[in-house]
Amino acid sequence: MLGMALAAIDGTIVSTAVPQIVGDLGGFAVFSWLFSGYLLAVTVTLPVYGKLSDTFGRKPVLIAGIILFLVGSLLCALAWNMAALIAFRIVQGLGGGALQGTVQTIAADLYPLKERPRIQAKLSTVWATSAVAGPVVGGLLAGYADWRWIFLINLPVGALALWLVVRHLHEPARPRPKTRPRIDWAGALAVFATGTLLLTALVQGGVAWPWLSAPSLGLFAASAALAALTVVIERRAAEPIIPGWVWRRRTIASVNLALGAMGLLMVAPTAFLPTYAQSVLGLGPIAAGFVLSVMTLSWPVSAALSDRVYNRIGFRLTAIIGMSAALLVLLAFPLLPYPGEPWQPALIMLLLGAALGLFQLPLIVGVQSTVGWAERGTTTASVLFCRQVGQSVGAAVFGAVANGVLAARLLNAPAPGLPDDLDAVARTLEDPGALSAAATDQLRRAVDAAVDHVYIGAAGAAALALLALVVLAPRRFPVITEPEDRRP
C-alpha cells in the first residue's frame, strides 16, 4: 500500500504546484508534459513489467520500480529547468509502471479468492485518500515551503516501503526452468515505441497541433506501422511481452475491452467535472475538488461489499449490474437543472463511484483468478494497460467534443473575445469585468452544454463496456485454485 501510494498521490500533488513550478523554471508552453510524460512512461511500461514479474518474480520488479521512482523523485527535486523536470518525470513514470501493475498482482498472489475483495478495497482506499490528500499537501508545500518538497516527500515514504518489501515479502521457491529465461527485448522496445507514438498523438492532438495536421497524421501513421511490426515481432518471440493468449482467451479479452471502456468514461468526471463546478456552479477550486472527490468515498465501500454479490451471482453478472447502474447515472447528469446546486453533481458522483466499484473489482479479481502464478503478472498488466489507453483515448475524444460544442455555442456570441476552448474558460470567468452579464451567462450555458455532451459520450463508453461483457465474457469465469503452499 505504501508503494502504491507513491504512484497514487503523484498526479494530484504535482498539479497543485504547477503555478509555482512555472514561475520558478518557466516553460509554460510545455508544462502539460509534466503529466503527459509521466502518463506515457507508466502506460507503455505496464506490459513489460507484467511479463518480467512472471519471469523473475514480483519482488525484484517491485524493488526496482520503487528505486527507479525514488531516483526520479530526487532528480525532479534537483531540476534546473522545465526540460530537465519533464525528463525526470519520465524517469518517475518508468518506476510508476512497475508499482501500479506489480502491487495489484502481489495482492492476488498473497490472498485467496475469498479474501481478495478485502485487500483490493484497502488498495482502493489508497487512491481515495490520495485524491483528497494530494491537493491539500501539494498546496501547503507549494505555498509555505518550496515546490521541490512535493518530490522530496516521496523519499521517506518510498524508503519505508522498500525496507518493508525487502524484509517481509518472501516469495516461495518456484521450479527452476529447464532453460534460461529469454527476455523479449525487441518486443519490449516495439511496445514502448508504439505506445509512446500513439499516446503522444492522442495527448497532443488538438492541443499542440490540429487533429488533421501533418504532425498528428504522421504520428498516427507511424504508430499504426509500429503496431503492425510489434505483432510480427511478438508472434515470432519465444517469450513475448504481450503473448497472443491475452486476446485469444475470452475472459481476459472481454475484461480488457470492458476496462478500456471504463478508462474512456472516467475522463468525464475526472477531467471535466472540476471545470463544470467552477465555471457553471461558480465554486472555488477546493469546493470543486470536493464535488469530484465524493466518488472516491463510495467506490471503496462498494468494492469491499462486491464479494457478497459476485459470490452469489458470479463476476460477469455483478459487473454488468454495476456498469448498467453507471450508464443510468451518466445519463442523469445532462438532466441536471441549470445552474443547479452543488449537491446535485456531488450526488451523481457518489452514485457513480458506487456503481464503478461494483464493476471494476469483480472483473480484476475474476480475471486474476482464471490464471496461475506464471501468467498473473501479464494478465494484470494487460488489464491496467487497456484502462490507461482508454483514459488517453477518452481525453483526446472528449476534449475534441467539448471544445467543438463550446465553439458552436459561442459562434454568434454577443460579446467579443469569448474563449473557444475549455482551458481558457475559467481564466475568462475569473475576471468578472471582462464580460457583460449576458455574455457571462451565455459562456456558462455553453460550458454546461459541452460537459453534458461529454457525459453522454461517457454513457456511450459504458454501453461499450456492457457490450463487451454480454457478447464476449463467459457466463462463469473459469477460476483456478492455487495450493496454499504456493503463496508468498
CSV table of N, CA and C in Angstrom, one decimal, residues 33-87:
chain,number,residue,atom,x,y,z
A,33,TRP,N,3.5,18.5,-20.3
A,33,TRP,CA,4.2,17.3,-20.4
A,33,TRP,C,4.7,16.8,-19.0
A,34,LEU,N,4.6,17.6,-18.0
A,34,LEU,CA,4.9,17.1,-16.6
A,34,LEU,C,3.9,15.9,-16.3
A,35,PHE,N,2.7,16.0,-16.9
A,35,PHE,CA,1.7,14.9,-16.7
A,35,PHE,C,1.7,13.9,-17.8
A,36,SER,N,1.8,14.5,-19.0
A,36,SER,CA,1.7,13.6,-20.2
A,36,SER,C,2.9,12.7,-20.3
A,37,GLY,N,4.1,13.2,-20.0
A,37,GLY,CA,5.3,12.4,-20.0
A,37,GLY,C,5.3,11.3,-19.0
A,38,TYR,N,4.8,11.6,-17.8
A,38,TYR,CA,4.6,10.6,-16.7
A,38,TYR,C,3.6,9.5,-17.1
A,39,LEU,N,2.5,9.9,-17.7
A,39,LEU,CA,1.4,9.0,-18.1
A,39,LEU,C,2.0,8.1,-19.2
A,40,LEU,N,2.7,8.6,-20.2
A,40,LEU,CA,3.3,7.8,-21.2
A,40,LEU,C,4.2,6.7,-20.7
A,41,ALA,N,5.1,7.1,-19.8
A,41,ALA,CA,6.0,6.2,-19.2
A,41,ALA,C,5.3,5.1,-18.5
A,42,VAL,N,4.3,5.4,-17.6
A,42,VAL,CA,3.6,4.4,-16.9
A,42,VAL,C,2.9,3.4,-17.8
A,43,THR,N,2.2,4.0,-18.8
A,43,THR,CA,1.3,3.2,-19.6
A,43,THR,C,2.1,2.2,-20.5
A,44,VAL,N,3.2,2.7,-21.1
A,44,VAL,CA,3.9,1.8,-22.1
A,44,VAL,C,4.8,0.8,-21.4
A,45,THR,N,5.1,1.0,-20.1
A,45,THR,CA,5.9,0.0,-19.4
A,45,THR,C,5.1,-1.1,-18.7
A,46,LEU,N,3.8,-0.9,-18.5
A,46,LEU,CA,3.0,-1.9,-17.8
A,46,LEU,C,3.1,-3.3,-18.4
A,47,PRO,N,3.0,-3.5,-19.7
A,47,PRO,CA,3.1,-4.8,-20.2
A,47,PRO,C,4.5,-5.4,-20.0
A,48,VAL,N,5.5,-4.6,-20.1
A,48,VAL,CA,6.9,-5.0,-19.9
A,48,VAL,C,7.1,-5.5,-18.5
A,49,TYR,N,6.7,-4.8,-17.5
A,49,TYR,CA,6.9,-5.2,-16.1
A,49,TYR,C,6.0,-6.4,-15.8
A,50,GLY,N,4.8,-6.5,-16.4
A,50,GLY,CA,4.0,-7.7,-16.1
A,50,GLY,C,4.7,-8.9,-16.6
A,51,LYS,N,5.3,-8.9,-17.7
A,51,LYS,CA,6.0,-10.1,-18.2
A,51,LYS,C,7.2,-10.4,-17.4
A,52,LEU,N,8.0,-9.3,-17.0
A,52,LEU,CA,9.2,-9.5,-16.2
A,52,LEU,C,8.8,-10.1,-14.8
A,53,SER,N,7.7,-9.7,-14.2
A,53,SER,CA,7.3,-10.3,-12.9
A,53,SER,C,6.9,-11.7,-13.0
A,54,ASP,N,6.3,-12.1,-14.2
A,54,ASP,CA,6.0,-13.5,-14.4
A,54,ASP,C,7.3,-14.4,-14.6
A,55,THR,N,8.3,-13.7,-15.1
A,55,THR,CA,9.5,-14.5,-15.4
A,55,THR,C,10.5,-14.5,-14.2
A,56,PHE,N,10.7,-13.4,-13.6
A,56,PHE,CA,11.7,-13.3,-12.5
A,56,PHE,C,11.1,-13.2,-11.1
A,57,GLY,N,9.8,-13.0,-11.0
A,57,GLY,CA,9.2,-12.9,-9.7
A,57,GLY,C,8.7,-11.4,-9.4
A,58,ARG,N,7.8,-11.3,-8.5
A,58,ARG,CA,7.2,-9.9,-8.2
A,58,ARG,C,8.2,-9.0,-7.4
A,59,LYS,N,8.9,-9.7,-6.5
A,59,LYS,CA,9.7,-8.9,-5.6
A,59,LYS,C,10.8,-8.1,-6.3
A,60,PRO,N,11.6,-8.7,-7.1
A,60,PRO,CA,12.7,-7.9,-7.8
A,60,PRO,C,12.1,-6.8,-8.7
A,61,VAL,N,11.0,-7.0,-9.3
A,61,VAL,CA,10.4,-6.0,-10.2
A,61,VAL,C,9.9,-4.8,-9.3
A,62,LEU,N,9.2,-5.2,-8.2
A,62,LEU,CA,8.7,-4.1,-7.3
A,62,LEU,C,9.8,-3.3,-6.7
A,63,ILE,N,10.9,-4.0,-6.3
A,63,ILE,CA,12.0,-3.3,-5.7
A,63,ILE,C,12.7,-2.3,-6.7
A,64,ALA,N,12.8,-2.8,-7.9
A,64,ALA,CA,13.4,-2.0,-9.0
A,64,ALA,C,12.5,-0.8,-9.3
A,65,GLY,N,11.2,-1.0,-9.3
A,65,GLY,CA,10.2,0.1,-9.5
A,65,GLY,C,10.3,1.2,-8.5
A,66,ILE,N,10.4,0.7,-7.2
A,66,ILE,CA,10.4,1.7,-6.1
A,66,ILE,C,11.7,2.5,-6.2
A,67,ILE,N,12.8,1.8,-6.4
A,67,ILE,CA,14.1,2.5,-6.5
A,67,ILE,C,14.1,3.5,-7.7
A,68,LEU,N,13.6,3.1,-8.9
A,68,LEU,CA,13.6,4.0,-10.0
A,68,LEU,C,12.7,5.2,-9.8
A,69,PHE,N,11.5,5.0,-9.1
A,69,PHE,CA,10.6,6.1,-8.8
A,69,PHE,C,11.3,7.1,-7.8
A,70,LEU,N,12.0,6.6,-6.8
A,70,LEU,CA,12.7,7.4,-5.9
A,70,LEU,C,13.9,8.2,-6.5
A,71,VAL,N,14.6,7.5,-7.4
A,71,VAL,CA,15.7,8.2,-8.2
A,71,VAL,C,15.0,9.4,-9.0
A,72,GLY,N,13.9,9.1,-9.7
A,72,GLY,CA,13.2,10.1,-10.4
A,72,GLY,C,12.8,11.2,-9.6
A,73,SER,N,12.2,10.9,-8.4
A,73,SER,CA,11.8,12.0,-7.5
A,73,SER,C,12.9,12.9,-7.0
A,74,LEU,N,14.1,12.3,-6.7
A,74,LEU,CA,15.2,13.1,-6.3
A,74,LEU,C,15.7,14.0,-7.4
A,75,LEU,N,15.7,13.4,-8.6
A,75,LEU,CA,16.2,14.2,-9.8
A,75,LEU,C,15.2,15.4,-10.0
A,76,CYS,N,13.9,15.1,-9.9
A,76,CYS,CA,12.9,16.1,-10.1
A,76,CYS,C,13.1,17.3,-9.1
A,77,ALA,N,13.4,17.0,-7.9
A,77,ALA,CA,13.7,18.0,-6.9
A,77,ALA,C,14.9,18.8,-7.2
A,78,LEU,N,15.8,18.2,-8.0
A,78,LEU,CA,17.1,18.9,-8.3
A,78,LEU,C,17.0,19.6,-9.7
A,79,ALA,N,15.8,19.5,-10.4
A,79,ALA,CA,15.7,20.0,-11.8
A,79,ALA,C,16.0,21.5,-11.9
A,80,TRP,N,16.8,21.9,-12.9
A,80,TRP,CA,17.2,23.2,-13.1
A,80,TRP,C,16.4,24.0,-14.2
A,81,ASN,N,15.6,23.3,-15.0
A,81,ASN,CA,14.7,23.9,-15.9
A,81,ASN,C,13.6,23.0,-16.3
A,82,MET,N,12.6,23.5,-17.1
A,82,MET,CA,11.4,22.7,-17.3
A,82,MET,C,11.8,21.4,-18.1
A,83,ALA,N,12.7,21.5,-19.1
A,83,ALA,CA,13.1,20.3,-19.9
A,83,ALA,C,13.6,19.2,-19.0
A,84,ALA,N,14.5,19.6,-18.0
A,84,ALA,CA,15.1,18.6,-17.1
A,84,ALA,C,14.0,18.0,-16.2
A,85,LEU,N,13.0,18.8,-15.8
A,85,LEU,CA,12.0,18.3,-14.9
A,85,LEU,C,11.1,17.3,-15.7
A,86,ILE,N,10.8,17.6,-16.9
A,86,ILE,CA,10.0,16.7,-17.7
A,86,ILE,C,10.7,15.4,-17.9
A,87,ALA,N,12.0,15.5,-18.2
A,87,ALA,CA,12.8,14.2,-18.4
A,87,ALA,C,12.8,13.4,-17.1
